[in-house]
Amino acid sequence: MRNMLATETYTMAGVPGHFSFALRVHTNGTYYSLANLMEQGNEDFLKRIGFDPSGSLYKMYNALTSVSGNEKKTRRWEGTQDLQNLITGVTSADANTRLAYIYDNINLPETINFAASKVVNSDHDCCHKNHYMYRDSEGTGEWSILPWDVDLSFGHVWNSRTNYFEDSLITNVAPYVVNGHTLLNAMTNNPTLQSMWARRMR
């Protein structure tokens, strides 16, 4: 149920996310399994959620700390300099420069919604990986953060003993689970942005 619950919670909170629903799978007329159908991140996904499919969509495998290791899903012809510019901006050593960059280049309403909804979902398997970064490349130029891989949510927590297959419900996941994400760290470390996040969470 968690894929469906989490994606629907994000959507109801105003965060564009995948659709997901359960399927009863049969093989040669015999019941095989219950499975989840999960939408893929591509131009069709962007069109469905009302984003410009000409924008840059990255499937992130790190905490927005480097360009390498991530998967660019759209605009593959232009390289990854846009993502490098984002990383450079949100990791500026000067707090004022960093804040100005965030105000000028981040879709703050969507990003605040994402961060608050992640807490409601207890979607803690983010953001050391397991998210998208999207840039409205031919429009505002602003970046948004979008969810993916949300099955470790609503109390389902990976641990080193039973790995993915832990059945206990964990109810005390910290509210600001940023896991080293450079943009979300910058937001939690700024009183104004953290206050926006906390108000939306409430």
GROMACS .gro file of C-alpha atoms in nm:
model
  202
    1MET     CA    1   0.000   0.000   0.000
    2ARG     CA    2   0.285   0.243   0.070
    3ASN     CA    3   0.364   0.336  -0.291
    4MET     CA    4  -0.001   0.428  -0.346
    5LEU     CA    5  -0.044   0.605  -0.011
    6ALA     CA    6   0.273   0.811  -0.045
    7THR     CA    7   0.224   0.915  -0.407
    8GLU     CA    8  -0.138   1.013  -0.339
    9THR     CA    9  -0.039   1.209  -0.027
   10TYR     CA   10   0.220   1.403  -0.225
   11THR     CA   11  -0.036   1.473  -0.499
   12MET     CA   12  -0.305   1.590  -0.255
   13ALA     CA   13  -0.051   1.826  -0.096
   14GLY     CA   14   0.024   1.985  -0.433
   15VAL     CA   15   0.348   1.800  -0.508
   16PRO     CA   16   0.354   1.651  -0.859
   17GLY     CA   17   0.426   1.282  -0.828
   18HIS     CA   18   0.388   0.952  -1.008
   19PHE     CA   19   0.062   0.769  -1.027
   20SER     CA   20   0.068   0.425  -0.868
   21PHE     CA   21  -0.197   0.158  -0.834
   22ALA     CA   22  -0.226  -0.210  -0.748
   23LEU     CA   23  -0.251  -0.484  -1.009
   24ARG     CA   24  -0.354  -0.844  -0.973
   25VAL     CA   25  -0.111  -1.032  -1.196
   26HIS     CA   26  -0.195  -1.362  -1.364
   27THR     CA   27   0.034  -1.587  -1.567
   28ASN     CA   28  -0.131  -1.828  -1.813
   29GLY     CA   29  -0.463  -1.784  -1.635
   30THR     CA   30  -0.322  -1.854  -1.286
   31TYR     CA   31  -0.282  -1.599  -1.008
   32TYR     CA   32   0.083  -1.493  -0.979
   33SER     CA   33   0.107  -1.192  -0.747
   34LEU     CA   34  -0.020  -0.856  -0.634
   35ALA     CA   35   0.202  -0.584  -0.781
   36ASN     CA   36   0.225  -0.207  -0.808
   37LEU     CA   37   0.224  -0.026  -1.137
   38MET     CA   38   0.443   0.283  -1.106
   39GLU     CA   39   0.474   0.559  -1.363
   40GLN     CA   40   0.819   0.634  -1.505
   41GLY     CA   41   0.989   0.974  -1.505
   42ASN     CA   42   1.011   1.102  -1.863
   43GLU     CA   43   0.856   1.361  -2.097
   44ASP     CA   44   0.512   1.196  -2.071
   45PHE     CA   45   0.526   1.218  -1.691
   46LEU     CA   46   0.621   1.587  -1.711
   47LYS     CA   47   0.334   1.660  -1.951
   48ARG     CA   48   0.083   1.480  -1.728
   49ILE     CA   49   0.180   1.681  -1.417
   50GLY     CA   50   0.168   2.010  -1.609
   51PHE     CA   51   0.545   2.067  -1.633
   52ASP     CA   52   0.719   2.163  -1.955
   53PRO     CA   53   0.857   1.840  -2.108
   54SER     CA   54   1.138   2.049  -2.259
   55GLY     CA   55   1.283   2.102  -1.910
   56SER     CA   56   1.570   1.909  -1.752
   57LEU     CA   57   1.468   1.608  -1.542
   58TYR     CA   58   1.732   1.427  -1.337
   59LYS     CA   59   1.686   1.103  -1.146
   60MET     CA   60   1.913   1.161  -0.847
   61TYR     CA   61   2.136   0.899  -0.693
   62ASN     CA   62   2.313   1.133  -0.453
   63ALA     CA   63   2.230   1.421  -0.219
   64LEU     CA   64   2.276   1.690  -0.485
   65THR     CA   65   2.647   1.679  -0.410
   66SER     CA   66   2.787   1.597  -0.754
   67VAL     CA   67   2.680   1.567  -1.116
   68SER     CA   68   2.826   1.221  -1.159
   69GLY     CA   69   2.615   0.914  -1.092
   70ASN     CA   70   2.279   1.074  -1.170
   71GLU     CA   71   2.056   0.990  -1.467
   72LYS     CA   72   1.944   1.269  -1.698
   73LYS     CA   73   1.601   1.171  -1.832
   74THR     CA   74   1.538   1.464  -2.070
   75ARG     CA   75   1.748   1.715  -2.269
   76ARG     CA   76   2.032   1.463  -2.287
   77TRP     CA   77   2.180   1.650  -2.581
   78GLU     CA   78   2.294   1.946  -2.371
   79GLY     CA   79   2.502   1.785  -2.098
   80THR     CA   80   2.480   1.845  -1.723
   81GLN     CA   81   2.615   2.197  -1.671
   82ASP     CA   82   2.272   2.310  -1.547
   83LEU     CA   83   2.287   2.062  -1.260
   84GLN     CA   84   2.644   2.165  -1.178
   85ASN     CA   85   2.533   2.531  -1.163
   86LEU     CA   86   2.260   2.432  -0.915
   87ILE     CA   87   2.503   2.242  -0.693
   88THR     CA   88   2.747   2.533  -0.699
   89GLY     CA   89   2.471   2.780  -0.609
   90VAL     CA   90   2.324   2.593  -0.312
   91THR     CA   91   2.665   2.507  -0.167
   92SER     CA   92   2.812   2.857  -0.180
   93ALA     CA   93   3.026   2.921   0.127
   94ASP     CA   94   2.869   3.265   0.170
   95ALA     CA   95   2.527   3.237   0.339
   96ASN     CA   96   2.388   3.551   0.172
   97THR     CA   97   2.498   3.439  -0.174
   98ARG     CA   98   2.350   3.095  -0.110
   99LEU     CA   99   2.017   3.239   0.007
  100ALA     CA  100   1.995   3.479  -0.288
  101TYR     CA  101   2.059   3.189  -0.525
  102ILE     CA  102   1.780   2.985  -0.364
  103TYR     CA  103   1.529   3.271  -0.389
  104ASP     CA  104   1.620   3.335  -0.752
  105ASN     CA  105   1.651   2.978  -0.880
  106ILE     CA  106   1.433   2.744  -0.672
  107ASN     CA  107   1.058   2.693  -0.707
  108LEU     CA  108   1.010   2.753  -0.334
  109PRO     CA  109   0.633   2.682  -0.306
  110GLU     CA  110   0.679   2.340  -0.470
  111THR     CA  111   0.999   2.262  -0.278
  112ILE     CA  112   0.841   2.357   0.057
  113ASN     CA  113   0.541   2.139  -0.030
  114PHE     CA  114   0.773   1.850  -0.112
  115ALA     CA  115   0.968   1.885   0.212
  116ALA     CA  116   0.656   1.910   0.429
  117SER     CA  117   0.480   1.622   0.253
  118LYS     CA  118   0.788   1.404   0.295
  119VAL     CA  119   0.750   1.446   0.671
  120VAL     CA  120   0.377   1.360   0.665
  121ASN     CA  121   0.457   1.045   0.467
  122SER     CA  122   0.755   0.961   0.689
  123ASP     CA  123   0.925   0.919   0.351
  124HIS     CA  124   1.272   0.899   0.500
  125ASP     CA  125   1.448   0.709   0.218
  126CYS     CA  126   1.535   1.046   0.073
  127CYS     CA  127   1.721   1.266   0.004
  128HIS     CA  128   2.062   1.104  -0.004
  129LYS     CA  129   1.911   0.966  -0.328
  130ASN     CA  130   1.558   0.877  -0.445
  131HIS     CA  131   1.428   1.205  -0.582
  132TYR     CA  132   1.411   1.399  -0.906
  133MET     CA  133   1.548   1.744  -0.973
  134TYR     CA  134   1.360   1.929  -1.247
  135ARG     CA  135   1.447   2.261  -1.410
  136ASP     CA  136   1.198   2.466  -1.610
  137SER     CA  137   1.479   2.523  -1.857
  138GLU     CA  138   1.287   2.721  -2.119
  139GLY     CA  139   1.057   2.904  -1.879
  140THR     CA  140   1.133   3.040  -1.533
  141GLY     CA  141   1.467   2.858  -1.506
  142GLU     CA  142   1.364   2.748  -1.154
  143TRP     CA  143   1.437   2.407  -1.004
  144SER     CA  144   1.183   2.181  -0.833
  145ILE     CA  145   1.235   1.862  -0.633
  146LEU     CA  146   1.001   1.570  -0.701
  147PRO     CA  147   0.950   1.234  -0.526
  148TRP     CA  148   1.034   0.887  -0.647
  149ASP     CA  149   1.090   0.550  -0.477
  150VAL     CA  150   0.853   0.605  -0.186
  151ASP     CA  151   0.792   0.252  -0.058
  152LEU     CA  152   1.001   0.311   0.257
  153SER     CA  153   0.736   0.537   0.406
  154PHE     CA  154   0.459   0.535   0.666
  155GLY     CA  155   0.676   0.362   0.927
  156HIS     CA  156   0.861   0.119   0.699
  157VAL     CA  157   1.230   0.172   0.775
  158TRP     CA  158   1.532  -0.008   0.629
  159ASN     CA  159   1.786  -0.130   0.883
  160SER     CA  160   2.117  -0.316   0.872
  161ARG     CA  161   1.980  -0.631   1.040
  162THR     CA  162   1.674  -0.721   0.832
  163ASN     CA  163   1.740  -0.473   0.551
  164TYR     CA  164   1.424  -0.400   0.355
  165PHE     CA  165   1.219  -0.672   0.524
  166GLU     CA  166   1.164  -0.510   0.865
  167ASP     CA  167   0.798  -0.533   0.962
  168SER     CA  168   0.807  -0.305   1.268
  169LEU     CA  169   0.635   0.032   1.235
  170ILE     CA  170   0.881   0.307   1.325
  171THR     CA  171   0.698   0.615   1.451
  172ASN     CA  172   0.978   0.848   1.561
  173VAL     CA  173   1.151   0.940   1.233
  174ALA     CA  174   1.299   1.289   1.270
  175PRO     CA  175   1.086   1.564   1.109
  176TYR     CA  176   1.366   1.718   0.906
  177VAL     CA  177   1.508   1.414   0.728
  178VAL     CA  178   1.740   1.577   0.476
  179ASN     CA  179   2.017   1.312   0.477
  180GLY     CA  180   2.286   1.553   0.366
  181HIS     CA  181   2.089   1.699   0.073
  182THR     CA  182   2.261   2.027  -0.011
  183LEU     CA  183   1.946   2.224  -0.098
  184LEU     CA  184   1.736   2.094   0.191
  185ASN     CA  185   2.027   2.144   0.432
  186ALA     CA  186   2.055   2.506   0.322
  187MET     CA  187   1.682   2.549   0.384
  188THR     CA  188   1.684   2.396   0.732
  189ASN     CA  189   1.986   2.607   0.824
  190ASN     CA  190   1.808   2.932   0.732
  191PRO     CA  191   1.550   3.047   0.991
  192THR     CA  192   1.316   3.203   0.732
  193LEU     CA  193   1.310   2.900   0.503
  194GLN     CA  194   1.284   2.657   0.794
  195SER     CA  195   0.987   2.857   0.924
  196MET     CA  196   0.814   2.825   0.584
  197TRP     CA  197   0.874   2.450   0.598
  198ALA     CA  198   0.740   2.419   0.954
  199ARG     CA  199   0.427   2.624   0.878
  200ARG     CA  200   0.344   2.412   0.576
  201MET     CA  201   0.412   2.094   0.773
  202ARG     CA  202   0.160   2.201   1.037
   0.00000   0.00000   0.00000
